[in-house]
CSV table of N, CA and C in Angstrom, one decimal:
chain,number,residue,atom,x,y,z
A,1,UNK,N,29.2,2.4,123.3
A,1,UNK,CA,28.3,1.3,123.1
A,1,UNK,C,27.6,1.5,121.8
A,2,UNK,N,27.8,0.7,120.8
A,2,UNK,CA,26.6,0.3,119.6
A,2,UNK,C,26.0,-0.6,119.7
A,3,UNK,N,24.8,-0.5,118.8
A,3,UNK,CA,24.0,-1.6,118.4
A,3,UNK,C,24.5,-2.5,117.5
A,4,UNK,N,23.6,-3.7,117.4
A,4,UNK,CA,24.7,-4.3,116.2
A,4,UNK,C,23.8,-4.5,115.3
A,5,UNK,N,24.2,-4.7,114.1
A,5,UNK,CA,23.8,-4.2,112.9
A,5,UNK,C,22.9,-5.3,112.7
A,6,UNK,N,21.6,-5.1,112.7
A,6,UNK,CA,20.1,-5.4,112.7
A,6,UNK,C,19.7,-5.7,110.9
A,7,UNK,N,20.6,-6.6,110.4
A,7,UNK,CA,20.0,-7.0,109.0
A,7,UNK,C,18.6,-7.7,108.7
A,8,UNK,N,17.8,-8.9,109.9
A,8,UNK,CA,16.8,-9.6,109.1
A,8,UNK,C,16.1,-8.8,110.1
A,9,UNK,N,14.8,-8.4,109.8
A,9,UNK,CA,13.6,-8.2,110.6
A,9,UNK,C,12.6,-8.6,110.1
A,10,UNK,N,11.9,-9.7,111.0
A,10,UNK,CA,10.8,-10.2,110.1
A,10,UNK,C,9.5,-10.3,111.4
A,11,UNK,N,8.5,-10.2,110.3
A,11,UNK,CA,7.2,-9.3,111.1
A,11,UNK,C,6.6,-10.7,110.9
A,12,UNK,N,5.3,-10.6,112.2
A,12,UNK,CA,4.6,-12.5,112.2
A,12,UNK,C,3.0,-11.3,112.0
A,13,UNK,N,2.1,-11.5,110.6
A,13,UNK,CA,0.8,-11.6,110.9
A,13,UNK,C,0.1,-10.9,112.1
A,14,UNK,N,-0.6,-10.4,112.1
A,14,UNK,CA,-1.9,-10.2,113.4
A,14,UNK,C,-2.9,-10.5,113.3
A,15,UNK,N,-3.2,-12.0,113.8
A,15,UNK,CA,-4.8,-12.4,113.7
A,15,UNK,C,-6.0,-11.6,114.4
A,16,UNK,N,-6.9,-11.6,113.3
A,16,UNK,CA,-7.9,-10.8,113.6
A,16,UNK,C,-9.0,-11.5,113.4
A,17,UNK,N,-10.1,-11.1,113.8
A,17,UNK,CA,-11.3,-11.7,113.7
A,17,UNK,C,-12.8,-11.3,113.1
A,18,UNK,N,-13.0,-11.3,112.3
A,18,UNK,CA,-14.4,-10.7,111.3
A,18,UNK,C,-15.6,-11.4,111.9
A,19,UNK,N,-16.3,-12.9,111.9
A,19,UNK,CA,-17.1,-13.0,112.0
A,19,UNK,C,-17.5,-14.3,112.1
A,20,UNK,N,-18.7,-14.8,112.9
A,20,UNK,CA,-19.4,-16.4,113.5
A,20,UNK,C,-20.2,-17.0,112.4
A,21,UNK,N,-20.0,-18.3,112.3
A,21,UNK,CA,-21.3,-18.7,110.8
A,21,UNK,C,-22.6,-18.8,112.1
A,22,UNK,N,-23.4,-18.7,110.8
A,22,UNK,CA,-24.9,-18.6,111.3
A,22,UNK,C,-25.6,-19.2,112.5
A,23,UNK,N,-24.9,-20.3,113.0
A,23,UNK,CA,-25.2,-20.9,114.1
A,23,UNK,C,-24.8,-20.2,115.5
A,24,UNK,N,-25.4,-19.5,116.4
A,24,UNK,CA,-25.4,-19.3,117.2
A,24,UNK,C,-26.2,-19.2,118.4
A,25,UNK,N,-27.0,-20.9,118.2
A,25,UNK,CA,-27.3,-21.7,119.1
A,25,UNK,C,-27.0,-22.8,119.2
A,26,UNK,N,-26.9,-23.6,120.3
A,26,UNK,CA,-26.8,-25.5,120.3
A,26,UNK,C,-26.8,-25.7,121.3
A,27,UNK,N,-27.6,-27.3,121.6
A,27,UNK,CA,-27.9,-28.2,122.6
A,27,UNK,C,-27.3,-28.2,123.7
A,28,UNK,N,-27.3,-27.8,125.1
A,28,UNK,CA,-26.6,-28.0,126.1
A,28,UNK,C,-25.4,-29.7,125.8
A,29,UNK,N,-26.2,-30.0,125.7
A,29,UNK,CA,-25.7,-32.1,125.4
A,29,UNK,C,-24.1,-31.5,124.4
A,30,UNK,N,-24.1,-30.4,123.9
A,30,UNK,CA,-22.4,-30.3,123.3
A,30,UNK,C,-22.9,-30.9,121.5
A,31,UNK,N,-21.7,-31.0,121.0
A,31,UNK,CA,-22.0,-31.6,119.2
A,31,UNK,C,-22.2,-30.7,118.5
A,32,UNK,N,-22.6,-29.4,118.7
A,32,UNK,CA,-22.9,-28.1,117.9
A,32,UNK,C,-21.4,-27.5,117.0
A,33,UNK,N,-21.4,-27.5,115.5
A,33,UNK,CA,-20.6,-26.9,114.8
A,33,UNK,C,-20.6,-25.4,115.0
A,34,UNK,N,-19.4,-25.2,115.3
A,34,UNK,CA,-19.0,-23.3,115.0
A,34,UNK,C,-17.9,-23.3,113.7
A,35,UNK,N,-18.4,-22.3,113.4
A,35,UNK,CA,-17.5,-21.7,112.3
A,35,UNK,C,-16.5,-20.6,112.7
A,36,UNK,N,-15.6,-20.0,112.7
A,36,UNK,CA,-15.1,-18.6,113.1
A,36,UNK,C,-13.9,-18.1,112.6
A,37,UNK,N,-14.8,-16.9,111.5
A,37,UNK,CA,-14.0,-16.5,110.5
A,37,UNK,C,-13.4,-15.1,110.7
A,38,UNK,N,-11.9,-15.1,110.2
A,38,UNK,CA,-11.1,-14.1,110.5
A,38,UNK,C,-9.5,-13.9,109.3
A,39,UNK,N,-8.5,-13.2,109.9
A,39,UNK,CA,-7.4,-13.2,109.2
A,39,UNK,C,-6.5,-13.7,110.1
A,40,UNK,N,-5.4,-14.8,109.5
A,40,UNK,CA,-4.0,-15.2,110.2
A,40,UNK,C,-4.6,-16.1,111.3
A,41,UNK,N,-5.8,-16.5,111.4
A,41,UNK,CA,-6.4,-17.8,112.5
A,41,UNK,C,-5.2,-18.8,112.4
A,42,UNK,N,-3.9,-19.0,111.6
A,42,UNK,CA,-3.5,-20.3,111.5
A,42,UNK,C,-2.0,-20.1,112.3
A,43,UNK,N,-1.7,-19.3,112.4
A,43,UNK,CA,-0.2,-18.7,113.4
A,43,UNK,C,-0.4,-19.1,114.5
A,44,UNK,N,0.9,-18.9,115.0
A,44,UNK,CA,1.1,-19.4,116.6
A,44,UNK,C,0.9,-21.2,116.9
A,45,UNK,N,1.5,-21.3,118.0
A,45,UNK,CA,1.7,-23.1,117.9
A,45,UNK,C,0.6,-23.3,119.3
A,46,UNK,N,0.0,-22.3,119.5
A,46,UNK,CA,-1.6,-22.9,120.7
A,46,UNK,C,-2.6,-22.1,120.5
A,47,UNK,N,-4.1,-22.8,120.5
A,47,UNK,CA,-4.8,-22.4,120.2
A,47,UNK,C,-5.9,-22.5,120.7
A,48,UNK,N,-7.1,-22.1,121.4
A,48,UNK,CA,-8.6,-22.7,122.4
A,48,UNK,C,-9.6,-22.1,121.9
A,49,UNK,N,-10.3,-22.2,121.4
A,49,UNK,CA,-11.8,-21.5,121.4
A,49,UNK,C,-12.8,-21.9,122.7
A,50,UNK,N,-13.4,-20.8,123.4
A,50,UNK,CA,-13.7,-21.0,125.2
A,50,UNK,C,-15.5,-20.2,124.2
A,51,UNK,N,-16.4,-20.5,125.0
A,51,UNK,CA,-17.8,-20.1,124.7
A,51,UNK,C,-17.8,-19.8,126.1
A,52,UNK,N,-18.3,-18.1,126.7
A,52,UNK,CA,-17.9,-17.6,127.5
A,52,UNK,C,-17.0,-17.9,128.8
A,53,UNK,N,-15.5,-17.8,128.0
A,53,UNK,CA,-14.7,-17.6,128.6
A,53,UNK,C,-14.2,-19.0,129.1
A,54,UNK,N,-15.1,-20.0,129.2
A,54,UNK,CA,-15.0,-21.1,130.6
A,54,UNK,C,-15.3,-22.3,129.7
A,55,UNK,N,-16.0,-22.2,128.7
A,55,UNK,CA,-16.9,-23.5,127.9
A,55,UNK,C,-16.2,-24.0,126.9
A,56,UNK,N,-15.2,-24.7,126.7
A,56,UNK,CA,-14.1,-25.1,125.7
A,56,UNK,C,-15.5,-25.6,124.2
A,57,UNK,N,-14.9,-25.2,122.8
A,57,UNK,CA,-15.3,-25.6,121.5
A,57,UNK,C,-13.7,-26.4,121.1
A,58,UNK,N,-14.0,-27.6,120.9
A,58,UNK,CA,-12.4,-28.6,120.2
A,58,UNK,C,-12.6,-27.9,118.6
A,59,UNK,N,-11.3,-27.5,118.5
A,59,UNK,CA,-11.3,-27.6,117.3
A,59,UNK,C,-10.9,-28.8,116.4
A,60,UNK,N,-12.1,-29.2,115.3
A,60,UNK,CA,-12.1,-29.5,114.2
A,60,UNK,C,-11.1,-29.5,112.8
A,61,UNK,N,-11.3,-28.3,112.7
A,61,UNK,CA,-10.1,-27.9,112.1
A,61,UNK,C,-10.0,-26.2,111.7
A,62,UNK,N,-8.8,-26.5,111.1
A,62,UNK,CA,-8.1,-25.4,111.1
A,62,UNK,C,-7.4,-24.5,109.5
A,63,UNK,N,-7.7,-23.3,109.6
A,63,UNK,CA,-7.0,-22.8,108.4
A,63,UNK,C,-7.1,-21.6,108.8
A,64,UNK,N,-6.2,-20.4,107.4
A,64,UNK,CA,-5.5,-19.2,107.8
A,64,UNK,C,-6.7,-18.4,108.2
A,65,UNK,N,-7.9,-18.6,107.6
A,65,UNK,CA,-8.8,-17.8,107.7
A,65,UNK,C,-10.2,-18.4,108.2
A,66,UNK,N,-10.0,-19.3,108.7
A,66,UNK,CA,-11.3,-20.3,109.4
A,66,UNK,C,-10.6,-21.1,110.7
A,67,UNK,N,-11.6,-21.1,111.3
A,67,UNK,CA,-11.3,-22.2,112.8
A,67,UNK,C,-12.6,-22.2,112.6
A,68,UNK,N,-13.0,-24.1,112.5
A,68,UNK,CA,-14.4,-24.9,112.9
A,68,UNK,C,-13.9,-25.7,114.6
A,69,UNK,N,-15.2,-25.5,115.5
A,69,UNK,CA,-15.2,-26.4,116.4
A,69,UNK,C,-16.4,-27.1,116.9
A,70,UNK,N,-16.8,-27.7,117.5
A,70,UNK,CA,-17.9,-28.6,118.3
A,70,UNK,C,-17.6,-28.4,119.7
A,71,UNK,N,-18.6,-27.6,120.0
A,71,UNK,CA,-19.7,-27.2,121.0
A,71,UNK,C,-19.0,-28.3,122.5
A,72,UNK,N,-18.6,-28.3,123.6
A,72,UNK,CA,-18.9,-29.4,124.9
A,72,UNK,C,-19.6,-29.1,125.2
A,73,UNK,N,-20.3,-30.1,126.0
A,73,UNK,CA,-21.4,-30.4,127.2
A,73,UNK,C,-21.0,-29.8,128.0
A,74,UNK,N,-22.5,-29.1,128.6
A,74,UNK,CA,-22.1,-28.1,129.8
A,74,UNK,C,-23.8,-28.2,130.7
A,75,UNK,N,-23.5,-28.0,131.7
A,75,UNK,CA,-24.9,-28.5,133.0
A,75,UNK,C,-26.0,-27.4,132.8
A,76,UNK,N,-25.6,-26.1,132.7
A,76,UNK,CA,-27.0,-25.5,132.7
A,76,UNK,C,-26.8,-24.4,131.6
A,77,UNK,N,-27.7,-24.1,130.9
A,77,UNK,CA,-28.1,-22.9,130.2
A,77,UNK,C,-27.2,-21.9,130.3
A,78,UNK,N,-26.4,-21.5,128.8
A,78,UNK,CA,-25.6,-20.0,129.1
A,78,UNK,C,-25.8,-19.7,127.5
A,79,UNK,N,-24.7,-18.5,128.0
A,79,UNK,CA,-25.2,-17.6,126.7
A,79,UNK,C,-23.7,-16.5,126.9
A,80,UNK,N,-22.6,-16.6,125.7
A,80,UNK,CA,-22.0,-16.1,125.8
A,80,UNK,C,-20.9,-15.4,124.9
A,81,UNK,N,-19.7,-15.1,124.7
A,81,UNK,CA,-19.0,-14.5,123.6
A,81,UNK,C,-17.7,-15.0,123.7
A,82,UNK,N,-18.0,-16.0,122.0
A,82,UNK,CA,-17.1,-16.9,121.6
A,82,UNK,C,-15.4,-16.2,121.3
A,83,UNK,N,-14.5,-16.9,121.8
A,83,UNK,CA,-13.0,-16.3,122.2
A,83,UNK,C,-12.3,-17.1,121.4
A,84,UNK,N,-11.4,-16.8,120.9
A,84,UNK,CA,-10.3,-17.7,120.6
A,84,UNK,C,-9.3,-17.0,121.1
A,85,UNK,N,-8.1,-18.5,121.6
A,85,UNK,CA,-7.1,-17.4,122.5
A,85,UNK,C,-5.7,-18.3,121.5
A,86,UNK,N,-4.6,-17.7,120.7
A,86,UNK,CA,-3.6,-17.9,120.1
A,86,UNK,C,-2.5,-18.1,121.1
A,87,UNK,N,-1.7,-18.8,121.5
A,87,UNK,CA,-0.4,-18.3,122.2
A,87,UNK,C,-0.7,-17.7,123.5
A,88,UNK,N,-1.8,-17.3,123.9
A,88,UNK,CA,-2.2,-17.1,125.0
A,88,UNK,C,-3.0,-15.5,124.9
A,89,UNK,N,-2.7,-14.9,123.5
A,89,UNK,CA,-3.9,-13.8,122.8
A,89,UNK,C,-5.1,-14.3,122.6
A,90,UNK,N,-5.9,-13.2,123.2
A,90,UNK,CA,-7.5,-13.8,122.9
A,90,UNK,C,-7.8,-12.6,122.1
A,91,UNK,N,-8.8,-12.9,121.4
A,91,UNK,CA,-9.6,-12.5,120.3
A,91,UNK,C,-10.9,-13.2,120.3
A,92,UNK,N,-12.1,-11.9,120.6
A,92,UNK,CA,-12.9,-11.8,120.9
A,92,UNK,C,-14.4,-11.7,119.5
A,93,UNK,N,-14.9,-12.6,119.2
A,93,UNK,CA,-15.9,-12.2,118.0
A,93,UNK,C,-17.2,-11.4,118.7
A,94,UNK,N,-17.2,-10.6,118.4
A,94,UNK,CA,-18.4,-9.5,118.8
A,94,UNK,C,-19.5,-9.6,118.2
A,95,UNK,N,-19.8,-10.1,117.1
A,95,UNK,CA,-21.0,-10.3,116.1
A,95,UNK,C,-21.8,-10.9,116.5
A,96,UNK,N,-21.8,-11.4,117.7
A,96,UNK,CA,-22.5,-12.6,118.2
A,96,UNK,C,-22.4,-13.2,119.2
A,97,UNK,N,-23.3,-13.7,120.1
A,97,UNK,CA,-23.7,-14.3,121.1
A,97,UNK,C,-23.7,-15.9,120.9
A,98,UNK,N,-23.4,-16.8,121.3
A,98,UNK,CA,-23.7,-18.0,121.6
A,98,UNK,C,-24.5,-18.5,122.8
A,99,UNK,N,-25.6,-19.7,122.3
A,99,UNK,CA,-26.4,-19.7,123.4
A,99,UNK,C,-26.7,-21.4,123.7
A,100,UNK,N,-26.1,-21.7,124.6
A,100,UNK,CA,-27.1,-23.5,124.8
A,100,UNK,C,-28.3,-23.0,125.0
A,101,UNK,N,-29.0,-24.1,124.6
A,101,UNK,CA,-30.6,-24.1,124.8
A,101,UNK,C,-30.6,-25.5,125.4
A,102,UNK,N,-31.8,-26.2,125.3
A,102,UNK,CA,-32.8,-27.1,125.6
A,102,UNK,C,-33.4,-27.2,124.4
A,103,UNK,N,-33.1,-28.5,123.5
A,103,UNK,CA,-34.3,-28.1,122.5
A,103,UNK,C,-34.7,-29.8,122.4
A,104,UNK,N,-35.9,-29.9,122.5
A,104,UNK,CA,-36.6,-31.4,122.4
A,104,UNK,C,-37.5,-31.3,121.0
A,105,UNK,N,-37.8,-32.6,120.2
A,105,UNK,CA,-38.0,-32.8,119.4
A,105,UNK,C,-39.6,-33.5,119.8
A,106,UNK,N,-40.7,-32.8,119.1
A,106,UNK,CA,-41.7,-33.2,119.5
A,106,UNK,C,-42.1,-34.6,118.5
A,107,UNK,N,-42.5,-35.5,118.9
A,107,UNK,CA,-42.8,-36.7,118.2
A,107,UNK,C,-44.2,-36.9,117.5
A,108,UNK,N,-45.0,-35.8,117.7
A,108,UNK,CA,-46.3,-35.7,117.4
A,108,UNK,C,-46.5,-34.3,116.3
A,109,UNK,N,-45.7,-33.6,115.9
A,109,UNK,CA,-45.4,-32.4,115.4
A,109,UNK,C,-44.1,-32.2,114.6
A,110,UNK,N,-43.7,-31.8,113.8
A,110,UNK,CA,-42.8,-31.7,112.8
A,110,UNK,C,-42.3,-30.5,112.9
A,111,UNK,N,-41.9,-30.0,114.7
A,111,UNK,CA,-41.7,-28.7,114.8
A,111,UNK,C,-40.4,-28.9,115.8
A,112,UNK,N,-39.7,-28.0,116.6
A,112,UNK,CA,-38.9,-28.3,117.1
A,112,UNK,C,-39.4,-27.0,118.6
A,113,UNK,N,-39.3,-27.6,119.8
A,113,UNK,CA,-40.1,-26.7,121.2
A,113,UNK,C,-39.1,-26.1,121.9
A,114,UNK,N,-38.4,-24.5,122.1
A,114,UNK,CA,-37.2,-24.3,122.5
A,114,UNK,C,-37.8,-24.1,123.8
C-alpha cells in the first residue's frame, strides 16, 4: 500500500483574538456598538458573536481584522464574556467583560444615573 503523491497542501489562517473597543457597557434595550479586534476574523462561511454565551451581538460588519456588532435586547441585567464562534470555533475575548446596565437620562441634570 502507498500514499499518493500529496502535491498541493494548502494551510487556512487561525483566527485569533487580541482585543474589545472601549465600550464595555450598553442599555439592556439592545443598540449598543461592539468592536472586536483580532487576526483572520474574516475566514470561514459562519459566524455569531453571543455576549455571555446566550446574548446574540448582529454583526454590522465585517473585515480580516475587525468584527463590529449591536448589542440585542435582553430582560434582566448581565454581565459577560464576549465570544465569537467561526464555523462553529469559538474564540473567546478575555480583555473584557460586557455589561447591560439600566441607564436613565436625568432631565433636570446633564448627568447620566447608572
Amino acid at each position: 500500500y502507498s500514499l499518493p503523491n500529496i502535491t498541493d497542501v494548502r494551510t487556512t489562517p487561525f483566527p485569533e483574538t487580541n482585543s474589545l473597543s472601549d465600550t464595555l457597557y450598553g442599555v439592556k434595550e439592545g443598540g449598543t456598538e461592539l468592536v472586536l479586534y483580532g487576526t483572520n476574523l474574516g475566514i470561514g462561511s459562519e459566524r455569531n458573536v453571543f455576549i455571555q454565551d446566550i446574548f446574540p451581538c448582529v454583526i454590522t460588519d465585517l473585515g480580516t481584522t475587525s468584527i463590529t456588532c449591536e448589542t440585542t435586547e435582553i430582560n434582566n441585567l448581565e454581565t459577560g464574556i464576549v465570544s465569537v464562534r467561526i464555523d462553529g470555533y469559538e474564540l473567546r475575548f478575555q480583555s473584557g467583560l460586557f455589561s447591560y446596565v439600566n441607564l436613565e437620562v436625568s432631565l433636570t441634570e446633564d448627568r447620566f444615573i447608572t
